[in-house]
Coordinates of C-alpha atoms and ligand atoms in Angstrom, one line a residue:
Chain A
M244 CA -33.4 -44.9 7.6
T245 CA -32.1 -44.6 11.2
L246 CA -29.6 -42.0 12.0
G247 CA -27.1 -44.1 13.9
P248 CA -23.8 -42.9 15.6
S249 CA -22.3 -42.5 12.2
V250 CA -23.8 -39.0 12.2
G251 CA -21.7 -38.2 15.2
L252 CA -18.6 -39.5 13.8
M253 CA -19.2 -37.8 10.7
A254 CA -19.3 -34.4 12.3
L255 CA -16.1 -35.2 14.0
A256 CA -14.5 -36.4 10.7
T257 CA -15.4 -33.1 9.0
R258 CA -14.3 -30.8 11.8
T259 CA -11.5 -28.3 10.7
E260 CA -8.5 -28.7 12.7
R261 CA -7.4 -25.3 14.4
R262 CA -4.0 -24.3 15.0
T263 CA -3.3 -25.7 18.7
E264 CA 0.1 -24.2 19.5
P265 CA 0.0 -21.3 21.8
Q266 CA -0.9 -18.1 20.1
P267 CA 1.5 -15.0 20.4
S268 CA 0.0 -12.1 22.4
M269 CA -2.0 -9.4 20.4
T270 CA 0.8 -6.9 20.8
R271 CA 3.2 -9.4 19.0
I272 CA 0.7 -10.1 16.4
F273 CA 0.1 -6.5 15.9
W274 CA 3.8 -5.4 15.6
R275 CA 4.6 -8.5 13.4
S276 CA 1.7 -7.8 10.8
T277 CA 2.3 -5.4 7.9
V278 CA -1.3 -4.2 8.7
G279 CA -0.4 -3.7 12.3
K280 CA 2.7 -1.6 11.4
K281 CA 0.7 0.4 9.0
T282 CA -1.7 1.2 11.7
V283 CA 1.1 2.3 13.9
M284 CA 2.3 4.5 10.9
A285 CA -1.3 6.0 10.4
L286 CA -1.8 6.7 14.2
S287 CA 1.6 8.4 14.6
G288 CA 1.2 10.2 11.3
L289 CA -2.2 11.6 12.3
I290 CA -0.7 12.7 15.7
M291 CA 2.1 14.5 13.8
L292 CA -0.5 16.0 11.4
G293 CA -2.6 17.3 14.4
Y294 CA 0.7 18.9 15.7
L295 CA 1.4 20.6 12.3
V296 CA -1.9 22.2 12.2
A297 CA -1.3 23.7 15.5
H298 CA 2.1 24.6 14.6
V299 CA 1.1 26.5 11.5
M300 CA -1.5 28.4 13.3
G301 CA 1.2 29.4 15.9
N302 CA 3.6 30.4 13.0
L303 CA 1.2 32.6 11.3
K304 CA 1.0 34.9 14.4
I305 CA 4.3 36.1 13.3
F306 CA 2.4 38.5 10.9
F307 CA 1.0 40.1 14.0
G308 CA 4.3 41.4 15.1
P309 CA 7.1 40.5 17.6
G310 CA 5.0 41.1 20.7
E311 CA 2.3 38.6 19.9
F312 CA 4.5 36.0 18.5
N313 CA 6.9 36.0 21.3
A314 CA 4.1 36.1 23.7
Y315 CA 2.8 33.0 22.0
G316 CA 6.2 31.4 22.4
H317 CA 6.0 32.2 26.2
W318 CA 2.6 30.7 26.6
L319 CA 3.8 27.5 25.1
R320 CA 5.9 27.3 28.4
T321 CA 3.3 28.4 30.8
M322 CA 0.6 26.3 29.1
G323 CA -1.1 23.9 31.7
A324 CA 0.1 26.0 34.6
P325 CA -0.7 26.5 37.6
V326 CA -2.0 22.8 37.5
L327 CA 1.5 21.8 35.9
H328 CA 4.9 23.2 36.7
H329 CA 6.5 25.7 34.2
S330 CA 7.2 23.8 30.8
W331 CA 5.9 20.5 31.9
A332 CA 3.1 20.5 29.4
L333 CA 5.5 21.5 26.6
W334 CA 7.5 18.6 27.5
I335 CA 4.8 16.2 27.5
V336 CA 3.9 17.3 24.0
R337 CA 7.4 17.0 23.1
V338 CA 7.7 13.4 24.6
G339 CA 4.6 12.4 22.7
L340 CA 5.9 13.8 19.4
L341 CA 9.2 12.1 19.8
A342 CA 7.5 8.7 20.3
A343 CA 5.4 9.4 17.3
V344 CA 8.2 10.2 15.2
I345 CA 10.2 7.2 16.3
G346 CA 7.2 4.9 15.7
H347 CA 6.5 6.3 12.4
A348 CA 10.2 6.2 11.1
V349 CA 10.8 2.6 12.5
S350 CA 7.7 1.3 10.9
A351 CA 8.5 3.2 7.6
Y352 CA 12.0 1.7 7.6
Q353 CA 10.9 -1.8 8.4
L354 CA 8.0 -1.8 5.8
S355 CA 10.0 -0.2 3.1
R356 CA 12.8 -2.7 3.5
R357 CA 10.1 -5.4 3.3
D358 CA 8.4 -3.9 0.4
I359 CA 11.7 -3.6 -1.5
K360 CA 12.5 -7.3 -0.9
A361 CA 9.0 -8.4 -2.0
R362 CA 9.8 -7.1 -5.5
P363 CA 13.5 -7.7 -6.3
T364 CA 13.3 -7.8 -10.0
A365 CA 12.1 -4.7 -12.0
Y366 CA 10.2 -5.1 -15.0
V367 CA 12.2 -4.4 -18.1
H368 CA 9.4 -2.6 -19.6
K369 CA 9.0 0.4 -17.2
R370 CA 5.9 2.5 -16.3
P371 CA 7.5 5.5 -14.6
R372 CA 4.2 6.4 -12.7
A373 CA 3.5 3.0 -11.2
S374 CA 5.3 3.8 -8.0
Y375 CA 4.7 7.6 -7.6
A376 CA 3.1 7.6 -4.3
T377 CA 5.5 5.1 -2.8
R378 CA 8.5 6.8 -4.0
T379 CA 7.3 10.3 -2.9
M380 CA 6.4 8.9 0.6
R381 CA 9.7 7.3 1.1
W382 CA 12.0 10.1 -0.3
G383 CA 9.6 12.7 1.2
G384 CA 9.9 10.8 4.5
I385 CA 13.7 10.8 4.5
I386 CA 13.6 14.7 3.7
L387 CA 11.3 15.2 6.6
A388 CA 13.5 13.1 9.0
L389 CA 16.4 15.2 8.2
F390 CA 14.5 18.3 8.2
I391 CA 13.1 17.7 11.7
V392 CA 16.8 17.3 13.0
W393 CA 17.9 20.4 11.3
H394 CA 14.8 22.4 12.4
I395 CA 15.2 21.5 16.2
L396 CA 19.0 22.3 15.9
D397 CA 18.1 25.6 14.3
L398 CA 15.2 27.0 16.2
T399 CA 14.8 24.9 19.3
T400 CA 18.3 24.5 20.7
G401 CA 19.9 27.3 18.3
T402 CA 22.9 24.8 17.7
V403 CA 23.2 25.5 14.0
H404 CA 21.5 28.9 14.1
V405 CA 23.1 32.0 12.5
G406 CA 23.1 35.4 14.1
G407 CA 22.7 35.6 17.9
F408 CA 20.2 32.8 18.9
E409 CA 18.3 33.9 22.0
E410 CA 15.8 31.8 23.8
G411 CA 12.5 33.4 24.4
R412 CA 13.1 35.9 21.4
P413 CA 11.6 33.5 18.7
Y414 CA 10.7 36.4 16.4
Q415 CA 14.4 37.4 15.9
N416 CA 15.5 33.9 15.5
V417 CA 12.8 33.2 12.8
V418 CA 13.9 36.5 10.8
D419 CA 17.6 35.4 11.2
T420 CA 17.1 31.9 9.8
F421 CA 15.2 33.3 6.8
S422 CA 17.6 35.8 6.1
T423 CA 20.1 33.0 4.8
W424 CA 19.6 31.6 1.3
Y425 CA 20.1 28.1 2.5
G426 CA 17.7 28.6 5.5
N427 CA 15.1 29.5 2.9
V428 CA 15.9 26.6 0.6
I429 CA 15.9 23.9 3.2
Y430 CA 12.7 25.0 4.8
I431 CA 10.7 25.5 1.6
V432 CA 11.9 22.3 0.2
A433 CA 10.9 20.4 3.5
M434 CA 7.5 22.2 3.3
L435 CA 6.8 21.0 -0.2
A436 CA 7.8 17.5 1.0
V437 CA 5.3 18.0 4.0
G438 CA 2.6 18.8 1.5
L439 CA 3.2 15.9 -0.7
H440 CA 3.4 13.5 2.4
V441 CA 0.2 14.6 3.8
R442 CA -1.5 14.7 0.5
H443 CA -1.1 10.8 0.1
G444 CA -0.7 10.5 3.8
F445 CA -3.8 11.4 5.2
W446 CA -6.1 9.6 2.7
S447 CA -3.8 6.6 3.0
A448 CA -4.2 6.8 6.9
A449 CA -8.0 6.6 6.5
Q450 CA -7.8 3.4 4.5
T451 CA -5.3 1.8 6.9
L452 CA -7.7 2.6 9.8
G453 CA -10.5 1.1 7.7
A454 CA -12.4 4.6 7.5
G455 CA -12.1 4.5 3.8
N456 CA -14.9 3.4 1.5
A457 CA -16.1 4.2 -2.0
R458 CA -18.6 6.8 -0.8
R459 CA -16.3 8.9 1.2
D460 CA -13.3 8.6 -1.1
R461 CA -13.7 12.0 -2.7
A462 CA -14.5 13.7 0.5
L463 CA -11.2 11.9 2.0
K464 CA -9.1 13.0 -0.9
A465 CA -10.5 16.5 -0.9
M466 CA -9.6 16.9 2.7
A467 CA -6.0 15.5 2.1
N468 CA -5.6 18.0 -0.7
G469 CA -6.9 20.8 1.6
L470 CA -4.8 20.0 4.4
A471 CA -1.7 19.6 2.3
L472 CA -2.4 23.0 0.7
V473 CA -3.1 24.9 3.9
L474 CA -0.1 23.4 5.5
T475 CA 2.4 24.1 3.0
A476 CA 1.1 27.6 2.1
G477 CA 0.9 28.5 5.6
F478 CA 4.6 27.5 6.6
V479 CA 5.9 28.6 3.3
S480 CA 4.3 32.1 3.7
V481 CA 6.8 32.8 6.8
P482 CA 10.1 32.6 4.8
V483 CA 8.3 34.4 1.8
A484 CA 7.3 37.3 4.2
V485 CA 10.8 37.6 5.6
M486 CA 12.5 37.4 2.1
T487 CA 10.1 40.2 0.8
G488 CA 10.4 42.3 3.9
V489 CA 6.9 41.9 5.1
V490 CA 8.2 40.6 8.2
S491 CA 11.7 41.9 9.5
Chain B
M280 CA -0.3 -8.4 -38.6
K281 CA 3.4 -8.7 -38.0
L282 CA 4.8 -8.1 -34.7
N283 CA 8.1 -7.7 -32.8
L284 CA 8.0 -9.7 -29.5
R285 CA 10.6 -9.4 -26.7
V286 CA 9.8 -12.5 -24.3
W287 CA 11.4 -13.3 -21.1
R288 CA 13.1 -16.7 -21.4
Q289 CA 14.3 -18.5 -18.4
Q290 CA 15.3 -22.1 -18.2
N291 CA 14.3 -22.8 -14.5
T292 CA 13.9 -21.0 -11.3
D293 CA 17.6 -20.9 -10.5
A294 CA 18.9 -20.1 -14.0
E295 CA 19.5 -16.4 -15.3
G296 CA 16.8 -15.1 -17.6
A297 CA 16.9 -12.6 -20.4
M298 CA 14.6 -11.0 -23.0
A299 CA 14.7 -12.8 -26.3
T300 CA 13.4 -11.2 -29.5
Y301 CA 11.0 -13.0 -31.9
E302 CA 9.0 -12.0 -34.9
V303 CA 5.6 -13.3 -35.7
D304 CA 3.8 -12.8 -38.8
G305 CA 0.3 -13.7 -39.9
I306 CA -1.4 -12.5 -36.6
S307 CA -5.2 -11.8 -37.1
P308 CA -6.6 -8.9 -34.9
D309 CA -9.3 -11.3 -33.7
M310 CA -6.7 -13.7 -32.2
S311 CA -6.3 -13.5 -28.4
F312 CA -2.8 -12.7 -27.0
L313 CA -2.5 -16.4 -26.1
E314 CA -3.4 -17.4 -29.7
M315 CA -0.8 -14.9 -30.9
L316 CA 1.8 -16.8 -28.4
D317 CA 0.7 -20.2 -29.7
T318 CA 1.5 -19.0 -33.3
L319 CA 4.9 -18.1 -32.0
N320 CA 5.3 -21.6 -30.3
E321 CA 4.3 -23.3 -33.5
D322 CA 7.0 -21.5 -35.2
L323 CA 9.5 -22.2 -32.6
I324 CA 8.6 -26.0 -32.7
L325 CA 9.0 -26.2 -36.4
R326 CA 12.3 -24.5 -36.2
G327 CA 13.3 -27.0 -33.6
E328 CA 13.6 -24.3 -30.7
E329 CA 11.9 -24.8 -27.3
P330 CA 8.5 -23.1 -27.1
V331 CA 7.8 -20.3 -24.8
A332 CA 6.1 -21.7 -21.4
F333 CA 3.2 -19.8 -20.3
D334 CA 0.2 -20.4 -18.0
H335 CA -3.4 -20.8 -19.4
D336 CA -6.3 -23.0 -18.7
C337 CA -10.0 -21.8 -19.3
R338 CA -9.2 -19.1 -21.9
E339 CA -12.4 -17.4 -21.1
G340 CA -11.4 -15.1 -18.3
I341 CA -12.7 -17.3 -15.4
C342 CA -9.9 -19.5 -13.9
G343 CA -7.0 -17.0 -13.3
A344 CA -4.3 -19.2 -14.8
C345 CA -3.2 -16.9 -17.4
S346 CA -0.8 -14.1 -16.4
L347 CA 1.8 -12.1 -18.4
V348 CA 3.1 -8.3 -18.0
I349 CA 2.4 -6.9 -21.4
N350 CA 4.4 -3.7 -22.0
G351 CA 4.6 -3.1 -18.4
D352 CA 0.9 -3.9 -17.7
A353 CA -0.4 -6.9 -15.9
H354 CA -2.7 -8.5 -18.4
G355 CA -2.0 -6.0 -20.9
P356 CA -3.6 -2.7 -21.9
E357 CA -7.2 -3.6 -21.6
R358 CA -9.0 -4.2 -18.4
T359 CA -9.4 -7.9 -18.9
T360 CA -7.4 -11.2 -18.6
T361 CA -4.6 -11.9 -20.9
C362 CA -6.5 -14.7 -22.4
Q363 CA -9.4 -12.3 -23.2
L364 CA -7.2 -9.7 -24.6
H365 CA -7.2 -9.5 -28.2
M366 CA -4.5 -8.5 -30.8
R367 CA -6.7 -5.7 -32.0
S368 CA -5.5 -3.8 -29.1
F369 CA -2.1 -3.7 -30.9
R370 CA -1.0 -2.2 -34.2
D371 CA 0.7 -3.9 -37.1
G372 CA 4.6 -3.6 -36.4
D373 CA 4.4 -3.2 -32.7
T374 CA 7.3 -4.2 -30.4
I375 CA 5.5 -6.0 -27.6
D376 CA 7.4 -6.7 -24.4
V377 CA 6.1 -9.8 -22.5
E378 CA 7.5 -10.6 -18.9
P379 CA 6.4 -12.9 -16.2
W380 CA 4.7 -11.6 -12.8
R381 CA 7.4 -10.1 -10.7
A382 CA 7.3 -10.7 -7.0
S383 CA 9.6 -12.6 -4.6
A384 CA 6.7 -14.5 -3.4
F385 CA 6.0 -15.8 -7.0
P386 CA 9.2 -17.3 -8.2
V387 CA 9.6 -17.9 -11.9
V388 CA 9.2 -21.7 -12.7
K389 CA 10.1 -21.3 -16.4
D390 CA 10.0 -18.5 -19.0
L391 CA 6.7 -16.8 -18.2
V392 CA 5.2 -19.4 -15.6
V393 CA 5.3 -18.3 -12.0
D394 CA 4.6 -20.3 -9.0
R395 CA 1.5 -18.9 -7.5
S396 CA 1.0 -21.5 -4.7
A397 CA 1.5 -18.7 -2.1
F398 CA -2.1 -17.7 -2.8
D399 CA -3.3 -21.5 -2.1
R400 CA -1.5 -21.3 1.4
I401 CA -3.5 -17.8 2.0
I402 CA -6.6 -19.5 1.1
Q403 CA -5.8 -22.5 3.2
A404 CA -5.3 -20.1 6.3
G405 CA -8.9 -19.1 6.3
G406 CA -10.5 -18.9 3.0
Y407 CA -13.2 -21.4 3.9
I408 CA -16.3 -21.6 6.1
S409 CA -16.8 -24.4 8.5
A410 CA -20.4 -25.3 7.4
P411 CA -21.2 -28.9 7.7
T412 CA -21.3 -30.6 4.4
G413 CA -24.3 -32.6 3.3
S414 CA -27.2 -31.7 1.1
A415 CA -27.7 -28.2 0.1
P416 CA -29.3 -26.1 2.9
E417 CA -32.8 -24.4 2.0
A418 CA -31.9 -21.2 0.4
H419 CA -33.9 -19.0 2.5
A420 CA -33.0 -20.5 5.7
T421 CA -30.2 -17.9 6.2
P422 CA -31.4 -14.4 5.0
V423 CA -28.6 -12.3 3.7
P424 CA -29.2 -8.5 3.2
K425 CA -29.1 -7.4 -0.5
P426 CA -26.2 -5.1 0.0
D427 CA -24.2 -7.9 1.7
A428 CA -24.9 -10.3 -0.9
D429 CA -23.7 -7.8 -3.7
S430 CA -20.6 -7.2 -1.6
A431 CA -19.7 -10.9 -1.2
F432 CA -20.6 -11.4 -5.0
E433 CA -18.3 -8.5 -6.0
H434 CA -15.3 -10.0 -3.9
A435 CA -16.0 -13.5 -5.0
E436 CA -15.2 -12.4 -8.5
C437 CA -11.5 -12.6 -7.7
I438 CA -9.9 -15.4 -9.9
G439 CA -6.8 -15.4 -7.9
C440 CA -4.6 -14.5 -11.0
G441 CA -2.1 -12.4 -9.1
A442 CA -2.3 -9.3 -11.3
C443 CA -2.5 -7.2 -8.3
V444 CA 0.9 -8.5 -6.9
A445 CA 2.4 -8.2 -10.2
A446 CA 1.4 -4.6 -10.8
C447 CA 2.0 -3.4 -7.2
P448 CA 5.5 -1.8 -6.8
N449 CA 5.8 -3.6 -3.3
G450 CA 4.6 -6.9 -4.5
S451 CA 1.8 -6.8 -2.1
A452 CA -1.0 -9.3 -2.0
M453 CA -3.6 -7.0 0.0
L454 CA -6.1 -6.8 -2.9
F455 CA -6.2 -10.6 -3.4
T456 CA -6.3 -11.2 0.4
S457 CA -8.9 -8.4 0.9
A458 CA -11.1 -9.9 -1.8
K459 CA -11.1 -13.3 -0.1
V460 CA -11.6 -12.1 3.4
N461 CA -14.3 -9.9 2.4
H462 CA -16.1 -12.3 0.3
L463 CA -16.9 -14.5 3.4
N464 CA -16.7 -12.0 6.3
V465 CA -19.7 -10.1 5.0
L466 CA -21.9 -13.3 4.9
P467 CA -23.5 -14.9 7.9
Q468 CA -22.1 -18.2 6.8
G469 CA -18.7 -16.7 7.2
A470 CA -19.4 -15.2 10.8
P471 CA -18.1 -18.1 12.8
E472 CA -14.5 -17.6 11.6
R473 CA -14.8 -13.8 11.1
E474 CA -12.0 -13.0 13.5
T475 CA -9.7 -15.9 12.9
R476 CA -10.1 -15.8 9.0
V477 CA -8.8 -12.3 8.8
L478 CA -6.1 -12.8 11.4
D479 CA -5.0 -16.0 9.9
M480 CA -5.0 -14.9 6.3
V481 CA -3.1 -11.7 6.9
A482 CA -0.5 -13.7 8.8
A483 CA -0.2 -16.2 6.1
M484 CA 0.2 -13.4 3.5
D485 CA 2.9 -11.8 5.4
D486 CA 4.6 -15.2 6.0
E487 CA 4.8 -15.6 2.2
G488 CA 7.0 -12.8 1.8
F489 CA 4.5 -10.4 -0.1
G490 CA 5.3 -6.6 0.7
G491 CA 3.0 -4.3 2.6
C492 CA 0.6 -1.9 1.2
T493 CA 1.3 1.8 0.3
L494 CA -2.1 2.4 -1.3
T495 CA -0.7 3.2 -4.6
G496 CA -3.7 1.7 -6.2
E497 CA -1.8 -0.1 -9.1
C498 CA -3.5 -3.5 -8.0
A499 CA -7.1 -2.3 -8.5
T500 CA -6.1 -0.8 -11.7
A501 CA -4.7 -3.9 -13.1
C502 CA -7.4 -6.3 -11.6
P503 CA -9.3 -7.9 -14.4
K504 CA -12.3 -8.4 -12.1
G505 CA -12.7 -5.0 -10.9
I506 CA -11.9 -5.7 -7.1
P507 CA -11.9 -2.1 -5.9
L508 CA -9.4 -0.4 -3.8
P509 CA -11.7 0.3 -0.8
S510 CA -11.7 -3.6 -0.5
I511 CA -8.3 -3.0 1.2
A512 CA -9.6 -0.6 3.7
A513 CA -12.6 -3.0 4.4
M514 CA -10.1 -5.7 5.1
N515 CA -8.0 -3.3 7.4
R516 CA -11.3 -2.6 9.2
E517 CA -11.9 -6.3 9.9
W518 CA -8.3 -7.1 10.9
L519 CA -8.5 -4.2 13.6
R520 CA -11.8 -5.3 14.7
A521 CA -10.5 -8.9 15.2
T522 CA -7.5 -7.6 17.1
R523 CA -9.7 -5.7 19.5
K524 CA -11.9 -8.8 20.0
A525 CA -9.0 -11.2 20.2
R526 CA -11.2 -14.2 20.4
R527 CA -8.9 -17.0 18.9
Ligands
HEM221 C1 10.5 11.1 10.4 C2 10.1 11.6 9.4 C3 9.1 10.7 8.6 C4 9.3 9.5 7.7 C5 10.6 8.9 7.8 C6 8.1 9.1 7.1 C7 8.0 8.2 6.2 C8 6.8 7.5 6.0 C9 6.7 6.7 4.9 C10 7.7 5.8 4.3 C11 5.2 6.4 4.6 C12 4.5 5.3 3.9 C13 4.8 4.0 4.5 C14 3.9 3.0 4.0 O1 2.9 3.2 3.5 O2 4.5 1.8 4.0 C15 4.7 7.4 5.6 C16 3.2 7.4 5.6 C17 2.6 8.4 6.5 N1 3.2 9.6 7.0 FE1 5.1 9.7 7.2 N2 7.1 10.1 7.4 C18 7.8 11.1 8.3 C19 7.2 12.2 8.8 C20 5.7 12.4 8.9 C21 5.1 13.7 9.4 C22 5.8 14.8 10.0 C23 3.9 13.5 9.2 C24 2.7 14.4 9.6 C25 2.0 15.1 8.7 C26 3.7 12.1 8.5 C27 2.3 11.5 8.2 C28 2.2 10.4 7.5 C29 0.9 9.8 7.3 C30 -0.5 10.2 7.8 C31 1.1 8.5 6.7 C32 0.1 7.5 6.1 C33 0.1 6.4 7.0 C34 -0.8 5.3 6.3 O3 -0.5 5.1 5.1 O4 -1.5 4.8 7.1 N3 4.7 11.5 8.3 N4 5.5 8.1 6.2
SF4_222 S1 -7.8 -9.2 -6.8 FE1 -8.0 -9.1 -9.1 S2 -5.8 -9.1 -9.8 FE2 -5.9 -9.7 -7.6 S3 -5.9 -12.1 -7.9 FE3 -8.1 -11.3 -7.6 S4 -8.6 -11.1 -9.5 FE4 -6.5 -11.2 -9.7
FES223 S1 -6.8 -18.7 -19.1 FE1 -8.4 -18.8 -17.6 S2 -8.6 -16.7 -17.0 FE2 -7.2 -16.6 -18.6

């Protein structure tokens, strides 16, 4: 049998047609995709998580007295000097965090809307635990967003602060905040929300970024639980110390 | 066995549906769930009522046609397909709720039948390899490492039933899509389309209106074929790799 030109023709005929219209840019593909948006959430979440770890370490300095705590607050403004002008490093961190919060919140909002639309009809037979993680992430996220605003207005700008807010005297400002019942309630509820958010979020981010696999699963879950516990316990210890008079 | 059934009845996609209550008697514990429904339908036909429409084909757990959310669980209480679920999993006198898959990407066609063609379109977007057709190639021509072959087999087990979507609180198709992507992406035969496959299939999944993944894990719990949750992380890894390479 001779292999004539039909072989060439057959190869042509069985070639799979590729899409020929111009492809959108990678940035567009990334932002349009649910997987891309989740990646934005995971990265911005991890940036915020890193910040929270630094933040809790700073907060715990309150147990070493006003001198050390206030000096730490001062250092935050001189860090990076003399290379950077006073407070510049702090502002760079703030801008980065703001970008992370906005990126995180916008993706969370868009993804959540999409998710709710994708499942418009609930089952008649309910299984309450089915959406536990999803719901704690969404409600926890809303609590955290509100808390971030309140927290900045309270201890950064002093807008809603009770007692004489004084910049450069963070020790006294913290004691004032936690001398009110609602200051304690808001703060402790938000820190429990942080714990729950990080508990699912850290492990979740590892999956989103493709770092999760069956072998690593237990280690990742243990790390998530550990981080959540350390953050919540560390943050909550401050109002508890003020309430019990350990810090005053 | 005598059972109380509450079954979703809906004339067509646009009609309002509701749960209807039926009693079935003379059910053997050795019947499959579908045979139990057959019994119900025989009764209904004899009474001159319209039988309940439900999907099925092989009835041996390999085709992926059967569906049904039974008492809130996709494919019912056992880790298997509805056709392989036996009535011994229930007790005499039980009330059983039977509902269709719920997701906006899976519209109800009639009663318990939903349109799952969205899955076909995801497959069309990249669930193939472009090997030339013809006689079967020599089996040893392309060596496949054992772990890769195992992984491909594990993912090839997906029968496209859609239980993962039905169980997900976000109506997400990530487990199905990850099974299909990983099945071919781990194999040398799938390598030529490795990047376009994952990008196109994820884009098709998003276009069909499935929700995003919040890693609740309901999908992997419901999957009758045991497609594991880390498959989603593996697909995310492939997707991120493809966006970096950006070879389209
Ligand atoms: C502005 C306030 C916040 C909102 C509205 C918010 C909301 C959410 C929501 C809804 C999710 C799940 C989204 C999904 O899976 O589709 C999520 C995930 C996550 N969040 Fe937040 N969150 C906030 C603050 C934070 C903070 C302060 C952290 C830092 C610890 C954080 C870390 C994470 C992480 C690591 C994830 C996992 C991302 C992933 O699954 O890949 N979030 N957030
Ligand atoms: S991943 Fe499992 S549940 Fe989803 S379609 Fe495939 S077999 Fe069905
Ligand atoms: S009818 Fe084929 S898998 Fe159930």
